[in-house]
């Protein structure tokens, strides 16, 4: 049974606080139900902030490009025809590395960037006109008493956005195949589809699938159905799986690790990353799920 004092504290929208002998009245309720943390999960780095004057000047410099991007969005809205989108057997290129500007869409990180290990990674243009993701992964970690396992490197796209810095997502719902033309070193890489949600518990939702490379001088074309991707959060595969929400993809990337003694150099050359609609593939989700009791939580 709730007491009157509890009811008043829970529902009274006015909160009076005393500070230096003065009373301040807040006209909005204070909600402490959820714990909000930064999206980088502890990896947030303090960077020097520009002055307000510099921010205004930089804003005017970017205004022309933002208006140009907005015009392109309006043009695509009126010219897009959903009938022409479904072209079975044709691959629509999403990412390639035909010029230097294509590298600006990607962010490369490793454990060394966070002072957790000694792995290094780079992304640059190759001599054959592709993107070369290479470096060295090392499982030797920093002995600070906190870090237990390390040895990873990754590359992923920046957050896709519309004009005037509006965040948005990739909409790949009209496709069912991921097509990659790559040339690797025989290692296994992990393909990552990030689907950041609105709430903090969904910021680390990622869908994975393995990319097996043959090694050698020849290119390989890998076609991977989106139905094969499995769901994880913070590196843990979830008990309750679900299909990839293809209209909510925020980032795309690759990662490589030094697990099971696979320390050393790595090289993954990427010609293009594309999408395809295959009418013969009708599988919606590859993993069978079972009904569990209500008191069993997925972790």
Coordinates of C-alpha atoms in Angstrom, one line a residue:
X1 CA 0.0 0.0 0.0
X2 CA 1.5 3.4 -1.1
X3 CA 1.7 6.1 1.5
X4 CA 0.6 9.7 0.7
X5 CA 4.3 10.9 0.8
X6 CA 5.3 8.3 -1.8
X7 CA 2.4 9.3 -4.1
X8 CA 3.3 13.0 -3.8
X9 CA 7.0 12.4 -4.6
X10 CA 6.1 10.2 -7.6
X11 CA 3.5 12.3 -9.3
X12 CA 4.1 15.9 -8.1
X13 CA 5.6 17.7 -11.1
X14 CA 7.0 20.5 -9.1
X15 CA 10.3 19.9 -7.4
X16 CA 11.7 22.4 -5.0
X17 CA 15.5 22.3 -4.3
X18 CA 17.5 24.5 -2.0
X19 CA 20.8 25.9 -3.2
X20 CA 22.8 28.5 -1.3
X21 CA 19.7 29.4 0.7
X22 CA 17.6 30.0 -2.4
X23 CA 14.7 27.9 -3.6
X24 CA 14.5 26.9 -7.3
X25 CA 11.3 25.5 -8.7
X26 CA 11.4 23.1 -11.6
X27 CA 8.2 23.1 -13.7
X28 CA 9.0 19.7 -15.3
X29 CA 9.2 16.3 -13.6
X30 CA 12.7 14.8 -13.1
X31 CA 12.9 11.3 -14.5
X32 CA 15.7 9.1 -13.1
X33 CA 14.2 5.8 -14.3
X34 CA 16.7 5.1 -17.1
X35 CA 20.5 5.3 -17.0
X36 CA 21.7 7.3 -20.0
X37 CA 25.3 6.8 -21.0
X38 CA 27.4 7.8 -24.0
X39 CA 27.2 5.8 -27.2
X40 CA 30.9 5.0 -27.2
X41 CA 30.5 2.8 -24.1
X42 CA 33.4 4.3 -22.2
X43 CA 35.6 5.0 -25.2
X44 CA 34.5 8.7 -25.5
X45 CA 37.6 10.8 -26.1
X46 CA 37.6 14.5 -25.0
X47 CA 38.4 16.6 -28.1
X48 CA 39.1 20.4 -28.2
X49 CA 35.9 22.3 -29.1
X50 CA 36.1 25.2 -31.7
X51 CA 35.0 28.6 -30.7
X52 CA 31.5 29.8 -31.4
X53 CA 32.8 32.2 -34.1
X54 CA 34.7 29.4 -35.8
X55 CA 31.6 27.2 -35.8
X56 CA 29.5 29.9 -37.4
X57 CA 32.1 30.4 -40.2
X58 CA 32.4 26.7 -40.8
X59 CA 28.6 26.5 -41.0
X60 CA 28.4 29.1 -43.7
X61 CA 31.1 27.2 -45.7
X62 CA 29.1 24.0 -45.5
X63 CA 25.8 25.6 -46.3
X64 CA 26.3 25.4 -50.1
X65 CA 27.0 21.7 -50.0
X66 CA 24.1 21.0 -47.7
X67 CA 21.7 22.8 -50.1
X68 CA 23.2 20.8 -53.0
X69 CA 22.5 17.6 -51.0
X70 CA 19.0 18.7 -50.2
X71 CA 18.3 19.4 -53.9
X72 CA 19.5 15.9 -54.8
X73 CA 17.2 14.4 -52.2
X74 CA 14.2 16.2 -53.7
X75 CA 15.2 15.1 -57.2
X76 CA 15.5 11.4 -56.1
X77 CA 12.1 11.6 -54.4
X78 CA 10.3 12.6 -57.6
X79 CA 12.3 10.4 -60.0
X80 CA 12.4 7.2 -58.0
X81 CA 10.2 4.4 -59.5
X82 CA 9.7 1.3 -57.3
X83 CA 9.0 -0.8 -60.4
X84 CA 12.5 -0.2 -61.7
X85 CA 14.1 -1.0 -58.4
X86 CA 13.5 -4.8 -58.4
X87 CA 15.9 -6.0 -61.1
X88 CA 16.6 -9.7 -60.5
X89 CA 20.2 -10.6 -61.0
X90 CA 21.6 -7.1 -61.1
X91 CA 24.0 -5.8 -58.4
X92 CA 23.6 -2.3 -57.2
X93 CA 26.9 -0.9 -56.0
X94 CA 26.7 0.8 -52.6
X95 CA 30.4 1.3 -51.7
X96 CA 33.5 1.3 -53.8
X97 CA 36.9 2.9 -53.7
X98 CA 37.3 4.6 -57.1
X99 CA 38.7 7.9 -55.7
X100 CA 40.3 9.4 -52.6
X101 CA 37.0 10.8 -51.4
X102 CA 35.6 7.3 -50.9
X103 CA 37.9 6.8 -48.0
X104 CA 36.2 9.6 -46.1
X105 CA 33.1 7.5 -45.6
X106 CA 35.0 5.0 -43.4
X107 CA 36.5 5.0 -39.9
X108 CA 39.3 2.5 -39.0
X109 CA 40.0 1.6 -35.4
X110 CA 42.0 -1.0 -33.4
X111 CA 42.7 -1.8 -29.8
X112 CA 45.8 0.4 -29.9
X113 CA 43.6 3.5 -30.4
X114 CA 42.0 2.9 -27.0
X115 CA 45.3 2.0 -25.2
X116 CA 44.2 -1.6 -24.8
X117 CA 46.6 -3.4 -27.1
X118 CA 49.2 -3.3 -29.9
X119 CA 47.1 -3.9 -33.0
X120 CA 47.3 -1.5 -35.9
X121 CA 45.1 -1.0 -39.0
X122 CA 44.9 1.2 -42.1
X123 CA 42.6 1.8 -45.0
X124 CA 44.0 3.1 -48.2
X125 CA 43.6 2.8 -52.0
X126 CA 45.3 -0.2 -53.6
X127 CA 47.1 -0.3 -56.9
X128 CA 44.3 -2.2 -58.6
X129 CA 41.7 0.5 -57.8
X130 CA 40.2 -1.0 -54.6
X131 CA 40.3 -0.3 -50.9
X132 CA 43.0 -2.1 -49.0
X133 CA 42.2 -2.8 -45.3
X134 CA 45.5 -4.0 -43.8
X135 CA 47.5 -4.0 -40.6
X136 CA 48.6 -6.2 -37.8
X137 CA 46.6 -7.8 -35.0
X138 CA 48.3 -8.8 -31.8
X139 CA 46.7 -10.6 -28.8
X140 CA 49.2 -9.2 -26.3
X141 CA 47.2 -6.9 -24.1
X142 CA 48.2 -4.0 -21.8
X143 CA 48.8 -5.5 -18.3
X144 CA 46.8 -3.0 -16.3
X145 CA 44.7 -5.5 -14.3
X146 CA 41.6 -4.6 -16.3
X147 CA 42.0 -5.7 -19.9
X148 CA 41.8 -9.5 -20.2
X149 CA 41.5 -10.1 -24.0
X150 CA 42.4 -8.0 -27.0
X151 CA 43.7 -8.1 -30.5
X152 CA 41.2 -6.7 -33.0
X153 CA 40.8 -4.2 -35.8
X154 CA 37.8 -2.9 -37.6
X155 CA 36.5 -0.6 -40.3
X156 CA 33.0 0.8 -40.6
X157 CA 31.1 3.5 -42.4
X158 CA 30.3 6.8 -40.8
X159 CA 26.7 7.4 -39.8
X160 CA 24.6 8.0 -42.9
X161 CA 22.8 11.3 -42.9
X162 CA 20.6 13.6 -45.0
X163 CA 21.1 17.3 -45.7
X164 CA 21.6 19.7 -42.8
X165 CA 23.2 17.0 -40.6
X166 CA 20.0 15.0 -40.2
X167 CA 20.8 11.4 -39.2
X168 CA 19.0 8.6 -41.2
X169 CA 19.5 5.0 -42.0
X170 CA 20.1 2.8 -45.1
X171 CA 17.0 1.2 -46.5
X172 CA 17.9 -2.1 -48.0
X173 CA 14.6 -3.8 -47.6
X174 CA 14.1 -4.3 -51.3
X175 CA 17.1 -6.6 -51.5
X176 CA 17.9 -10.0 -50.0
X177 CA 21.6 -10.5 -50.9
X178 CA 24.8 -8.9 -49.9
X179 CA 27.4 -9.1 -52.8
X180 CA 31.1 -8.6 -52.1
X181 CA 34.0 -8.6 -54.5
X182 CA 37.1 -9.0 -52.3
X183 CA 40.6 -10.5 -52.4
X184 CA 41.8 -11.7 -49.0
X185 CA 44.7 -13.5 -47.3
X186 CA 43.0 -16.6 -46.2
X187 CA 41.7 -15.2 -42.9
X188 CA 38.1 -15.1 -41.8
X189 CA 36.6 -11.7 -41.4
X190 CA 33.4 -10.7 -39.7
X191 CA 30.8 -8.6 -41.6
X192 CA 28.9 -6.2 -39.3
X193 CA 25.6 -4.6 -39.9
X194 CA 25.0 -2.0 -37.2
X195 CA 21.4 -1.1 -36.3
X196 CA 21.5 1.5 -33.6
X197 CA 18.2 1.9 -32.0
X198 CA 16.7 4.9 -30.2
X199 CA 17.1 3.7 -26.6
X200 CA 20.5 3.1 -25.0
X201 CA 19.9 -0.7 -24.7
X202 CA 19.8 -0.8 -28.5
X203 CA 22.9 1.2 -29.3
X204 CA 25.0 -1.9 -29.7
X205 CA 22.7 -4.0 -31.8
X206 CA 24.8 -5.6 -34.5
X207 CA 24.1 -8.4 -37.0
X208 CA 27.1 -10.6 -38.0
X209 CA 28.1 -13.1 -40.6
X210 CA 31.5 -14.6 -41.5
X211 CA 33.4 -13.7 -44.6
X212 CA 35.8 -16.5 -45.6
X213 CA 38.6 -15.5 -47.9
X214 CA 40.7 -18.0 -50.0
X215 CA 43.9 -16.1 -50.3
X216 CA 46.0 -15.8 -53.4
X217 CA 45.9 -13.4 -56.3
X218 CA 42.4 -14.0 -57.6
X219 CA 39.3 -12.0 -56.8
X220 CA 36.3 -13.8 -55.2
X221 CA 32.6 -12.7 -55.3
X222 CA 30.7 -13.7 -52.2
X223 CA 26.9 -13.6 -52.2
X224 CA 25.5 -13.7 -48.6
X225 CA 21.8 -13.8 -47.9
X226 CA 20.6 -11.3 -45.3
X227 CA 18.7 -14.2 -43.7
X228 CA 22.0 -15.7 -42.6
X229 CA 23.0 -12.9 -40.3
X230 CA 22.7 -13.5 -36.6
X231 CA 22.0 -11.0 -33.9
X232 CA 24.4 -9.9 -31.1
X233 CA 25.0 -7.1 -28.6
X234 CA 28.3 -6.1 -27.2
X235 CA 29.9 -9.2 -28.7
X236 CA 27.5 -11.6 -27.2
X237 CA 25.2 -13.7 -29.4
X238 CA 21.7 -13.3 -28.2
X239 CA 19.4 -16.2 -27.3
X240 CA 16.4 -14.7 -28.9
X241 CA 17.4 -14.1 -32.6
X242 CA 15.6 -12.0 -35.1
X243 CA 16.0 -11.1 -38.8
X244 CA 17.9 -8.0 -39.8
X245 CA 15.7 -4.9 -40.0
X246 CA 17.0 -3.9 -43.4
X247 CA 15.4 -0.5 -43.3
X248 CA 17.3 0.5 -40.0
X249 CA 21.0 -0.1 -40.9
X250 CA 23.1 2.7 -39.6
X251 CA 26.7 1.4 -40.3
X252 CA 28.3 -1.3 -42.4
X253 CA 31.8 -2.7 -41.6
X254 CA 34.4 -5.5 -41.3
X255 CA 36.4 -6.7 -38.3
X256 CA 39.3 -9.1 -37.8
X257 CA 40.7 -10.5 -34.6
X258 CA 43.7 -12.4 -33.3
X259 CA 41.6 -15.1 -31.7
X260 CA 43.0 -18.7 -31.5
X261 CA 46.6 -17.7 -32.1
X262 CA 45.9 -15.8 -35.4
X263 CA 48.3 -13.0 -34.6
X264 CA 50.1 -11.3 -37.4
X265 CA 49.4 -9.3 -40.6
X266 CA 46.1 -9.2 -42.4
X267 CA 45.1 -7.9 -45.8
X268 CA 41.6 -7.5 -47.2
X269 CA 41.2 -5.8 -50.6
X270 CA 37.7 -4.7 -51.5
X271 CA 36.6 -3.9 -55.0
X272 CA 33.0 -3.1 -54.3
X273 CA 30.1 -3.8 -51.8
X274 CA 26.7 -4.2 -53.5
X275 CA 23.2 -5.4 -53.1
X276 CA 21.1 -7.8 -55.1
X277 CA 17.5 -9.1 -55.2
X278 CA 17.4 -12.8 -55.9
X279 CA 13.8 -14.0 -56.5
X280 CA 14.9 -17.6 -56.1
X281 CA 15.9 -17.0 -52.5
X282 CA 12.8 -17.1 -50.4
X283 CA 14.3 -17.8 -46.9
X284 CA 13.3 -15.1 -44.5
X285 CA 15.3 -16.2 -41.4
X286 CA 17.8 -19.1 -41.2
X287 CA 17.7 -19.7 -37.5
X288 CA 14.9 -21.7 -35.7
X289 CA 13.6 -20.2 -32.6
X290 CA 11.7 -21.9 -29.7
X291 CA 9.1 -20.6 -27.3
X292 CA 10.6 -20.2 -23.8
X293 CA 9.0 -19.5 -20.4
X294 CA 8.2 -15.9 -19.5
X295 CA 10.8 -15.9 -16.6
X296 CA 13.7 -16.9 -19.0
X297 CA 15.4 -13.7 -20.2
X298 CA 17.5 -13.5 -23.3
X299 CA 21.1 -12.5 -22.5

